[in-house]
PDB file of C-alpha atoms in Angstrom:
ATOM      1  CA  MET A  11     -81.479  28.952   2.852  1.00  0.00           C
ATOM      2  CA  GLN A  12     -83.445  26.293   1.212  1.00  0.00           C
ATOM      3  CA  PRO A  13     -86.831  25.404   2.479  1.00  0.00           C
ATOM      4  CA  ASN A  14     -87.190  21.893   4.017  1.00  0.00           C
ATOM      5  CA  PHE A  15     -90.188  20.172   2.466  1.00  0.00           C
ATOM      6  CA  THR A  16     -91.532  16.756   3.381  1.00  0.00           C
ATOM      7  CA  VAL A  17     -93.866  14.773   1.096  1.00  0.00           C
ATOM      8  CA  VAL A  18     -96.727  13.053   2.641  1.00  0.00           C
ATOM      9  CA  ASP A  19     -98.951  10.288   0.906  1.00  0.00           C
ATOM     10  CA  LEU A  20    -102.437  11.095   1.920  1.00  0.00           C
ATOM     11  CA  ALA A  21    -104.089   7.842   0.654  1.00  0.00           C
ATOM     12  CA  GLY A  22    -105.591   6.031   3.327  1.00  0.00           C
ATOM     13  CA  MET A  23    -105.387   8.943   5.878  1.00  0.00           C
ATOM     14  CA  ARG A  24    -108.195  10.142   7.850  1.00  0.00           C
ATOM     15  CA  ILE A  25    -108.033  13.873   7.296  1.00  0.00           C
ATOM     16  CA  PHE A  26    -109.599  16.608   9.470  1.00  0.00           C
ATOM     17  CA  LEU A  27    -110.168  20.212   7.886  1.00  0.00           C
ATOM     18  CA  SER A  28    -111.065  23.361   9.913  1.00  0.00           C
ATOM     19  CA  ASN A  29    -110.480  27.141   9.714  1.00  0.00           C
ATOM     20  CA  ASP A  30    -111.193  30.379  11.681  1.00  0.00           C
ATOM     21  CA  ASP A  31    -112.964  32.101   8.754  1.00  0.00           C
ATOM     22  CA  GLY A  32    -116.233  30.236   9.136  1.00  0.00           C
ATOM     23  CA  ILE A  33    -117.716  27.062   7.183  1.00  0.00           C
ATOM     24  CA  ASP A  34    -118.510  28.864   4.097  1.00  0.00           C
ATOM     25  CA  ALA A  35    -115.124  30.381   3.635  1.00  0.00           C
ATOM     26  CA  LEU A  36    -113.015  29.510   0.420  1.00  0.00           C
ATOM     27  CA  GLY A  37    -110.268  27.881   2.455  1.00  0.00           C
ATOM     28  CA  PRO A  38    -111.946  24.693   3.478  1.00  0.00           C
ATOM     29  CA  ASP A  39    -113.118  24.055  -0.106  1.00  0.00           C
ATOM     30  CA  CYS A  40    -109.446  24.332  -1.450  1.00  0.00           C
ATOM     31  CA  ARG A  41    -108.058  22.122   1.193  1.00  0.00           C
ATOM     32  CA  GLU A  42    -110.810  19.690   0.510  1.00  0.00           C
ATOM     33  CA  ARG A  43    -110.183  19.561  -3.268  1.00  0.00           C
ATOM     34  CA  VAL A  44    -106.627  18.855  -2.662  1.00  0.00           C
ATOM     35  CA  ALA A  45    -107.103  16.229   0.004  1.00  0.00           C
ATOM     36  CA  ARG A  46    -109.914  14.477  -1.911  1.00  0.00           C
ATOM     37  CA  ARG A  47    -107.727  13.572  -4.688  1.00  0.00           C
ATOM     38  CA  PRO A  48    -106.098  10.460  -3.090  1.00  0.00           C
ATOM     39  CA  ASN A  49    -108.594  10.079  -0.403  1.00  0.00           C
ATOM     40  CA  ASP A  50    -112.415  10.193   0.604  1.00  0.00           C
ATOM     41  CA  ASP A  51    -112.146   9.936   4.294  1.00  0.00           C
ATOM     42  CA  ILE A  52    -112.336  13.633   5.004  1.00  0.00           C
ATOM     43  CA  TRP A  53    -114.173  15.307   7.984  1.00  0.00           C
ATOM     44  CA  ILE A  54    -114.852  19.181   7.882  1.00  0.00           C
ATOM     45  CA  VAL A  55    -115.866  20.910  11.099  1.00  0.00           C
ATOM     46  CA  ALA A  56    -115.506  24.716  11.359  1.00  0.00           C
ATOM     47  CA  PRO A  57    -117.146  27.580  13.116  1.00  0.00           C
ATOM     48  CA  GLU A  58    -120.572  28.521  11.787  1.00  0.00           C
ATOM     49  CA  LYS A  59    -119.555  32.167  11.129  1.00  0.00           C
ATOM     50  CA  ASP A  60    -116.136  33.997  10.887  1.00  0.00           C
ATOM     51  CA  GLN A  61    -114.124  33.755  14.107  1.00  0.00           C
ATOM     52  CA  SER A  62    -111.001  35.297  12.839  1.00  0.00           C
ATOM     53  CA  GLY A  63    -108.871  36.449  15.560  1.00  0.00           C
ATOM     54  CA  ALA A  64    -110.501  33.844  18.338  1.00  0.00           C
ATOM     55  CA  SER A  65    -108.509  30.906  17.171  1.00  0.00           C
ATOM     56  CA  HIS A  66    -107.125  29.929  20.708  1.00  0.00           C
ATOM     57  CA  SER A  67    -110.236  30.972  22.540  1.00  0.00           C
ATOM     58  CA  PRO A  68    -112.588  28.195  23.642  1.00  0.00           C
ATOM     59  CA  SER A  69    -116.010  28.994  24.903  1.00  0.00           C
ATOM     60  CA  LEU A  70    -116.196  29.058  28.546  1.00  0.00           C
ATOM     61  CA  SER A  71    -119.749  30.223  29.480  1.00  0.00           C
ATOM     62  CA  GLU A  72    -121.951  29.412  26.368  1.00  0.00           C
ATOM     63  CA  PRO A  73    -123.083  26.148  25.144  1.00  0.00           C
ATOM     64  CA  VAL A  74    -121.250  24.765  21.946  1.00  0.00           C
ATOM     65  CA  ARG A  75    -123.701  23.209  19.425  1.00  0.00           C
ATOM     66  CA  CYS A  76    -123.329  22.173  15.831  1.00  0.00           C
ATOM     67  CA  ARG A  77    -125.389  21.273  12.924  1.00  0.00           C
ATOM     68  CA  SER A  78    -124.628  18.633  10.293  1.00  0.00           C
ATOM     69  CA  LEU A  79    -124.252  20.091   6.620  1.00  0.00           C
ATOM     70  CA  GLY A  80    -123.742  16.720   4.911  1.00  0.00           C
ATOM     71  CA  LYS A  81    -121.814  13.626   5.353  1.00  0.00           C
ATOM     72  CA  ARG A  82    -118.770  14.326   7.555  1.00  0.00           C
ATOM     73  CA  LYS A  83    -119.281  18.115   7.383  1.00  0.00           C
ATOM     74  CA  PHE A  84    -120.510  20.215  10.519  1.00  0.00           C
ATOM     75  CA  ALA A  85    -120.938  23.778  11.511  1.00  0.00           C
ATOM     76  CA  VAL A  86    -120.166  24.730  15.057  1.00  0.00           C
ATOM     77  CA  GLN A  87    -121.662  27.608  17.026  1.00  0.00           C
ATOM     78  CA  GLY A  88    -118.357  28.526  18.801  1.00  0.00           C
ATOM     79  CA  THR A  89    -114.586  29.245  18.204  1.00  0.00           C
ATOM     80  CA  PRO A  90    -112.269  27.537  16.029  1.00  0.00           C
ATOM     81  CA  THR A  91    -110.895  25.894  19.054  1.00  0.00           C
ATOM     82  CA  ASP A  92    -114.421  24.583  19.861  1.00  0.00           C
ATOM     83  CA  SER A  93    -114.646  23.330  16.407  1.00  0.00           C
ATOM     84  CA  VAL A  94    -111.480  21.467  16.453  1.00  0.00           C
ATOM     85  CA  LEU A  95    -112.166  19.854  20.001  1.00  0.00           C
ATOM     86  CA  MET A  96    -115.840  19.030  19.207  1.00  0.00           C
ATOM     87  CA  GLY A  97    -114.866  17.565  15.859  1.00  0.00           C
ATOM     88  CA  ILE A  98    -111.821  15.383  17.032  1.00  0.00           C
ATOM     89  CA  LEU A  99    -113.392  14.471  20.261  1.00  0.00           C
ATOM     90  CA  ASP A 100    -116.986  13.881  19.614  1.00  0.00           C
ATOM     91  CA  LEU A 101    -117.942  13.982  15.896  1.00  0.00           C
ATOM     92  CA  VAL A 102    -115.313  11.884  14.080  1.00  0.00           C
ATOM     93  CA  SER A 103    -115.920   8.116  14.772  1.00  0.00           C
ATOM     94  CA  ALA A 104    -112.961   6.117  15.507  1.00  0.00           C
ATOM     95  CA  PRO A 105    -110.097   6.047  14.617  1.00  0.00           C
ATOM     96  CA  ARG A 106    -109.131   9.754  15.181  1.00  0.00           C
ATOM     97  CA  PRO A 107    -107.636  11.794  12.138  1.00  0.00           C
ATOM     98  CA  ASN A 108    -104.089  11.209  11.055  1.00  0.00           C
ATOM     99  CA  LEU A 109    -103.785  14.879   9.908  1.00  0.00           C
ATOM    100  CA  VAL A 110    -105.310  18.112  10.709  1.00  0.00           C
ATOM    101  CA  LEU A 111    -105.353  20.816   8.180  1.00  0.00           C
ATOM    102  CA  SER A 112    -106.289  24.471   8.905  1.00  0.00           C
ATOM    103  CA  GLY A 113    -105.512  27.740   7.420  1.00  0.00           C
ATOM    104  CA  ILE A 114    -105.633  29.302   3.988  1.00  0.00           C
ATOM    105  CA  ASN A 115    -106.915  32.748   5.367  1.00  0.00           C
ATOM    106  CA  ARG A 116    -109.324  35.104   3.331  1.00  0.00           C
ATOM    107  CA  GLY A 117    -106.828  37.871   4.011  1.00  0.00           C
ATOM    108  CA  GLY A 118    -103.588  38.403   5.687  1.00  0.00           C
ATOM    109  CA  ALA A 119    -103.041  36.809   9.018  1.00  0.00           C
ATOM    110  CA  THR A 120    -100.930  39.603  10.543  1.00  0.00           C
ATOM    111  CA  TRP A 121    -101.412  41.503  13.774  1.00  0.00           C
ATOM    112  CA  THR A 122     -99.947  44.700  15.185  1.00  0.00           C
ATOM    113  CA  ILE A 123     -99.174  44.824  18.921  1.00  0.00           C
ATOM    114  CA  THR A 124     -99.308  48.267  20.403  1.00  0.00           C
TER     115      THR A 124
END
């Protein structure tokens, strides 16, 4: 079976980058370099530290804080879910992003359920 690919023109899009490996992980840098080629409207919001395995977990009992690391780049003290929600709902100025890119793990993204 042949893979089905869609080509997307990123020029003019507002792009939001995140991950679960932390703001300093290699993945966001790779995505940023690719996305910046046709575009400069890129927002990066990711957990302050590695949160692998907690991607779908919102913080329920702790306050979620963030700090600015530069123009349109923020580190969130919280889970990957907190990062995306805070980024899209609070940090990114209108309009909201056209595209959210996440992933490119440092290691394998596989789990064993026993």
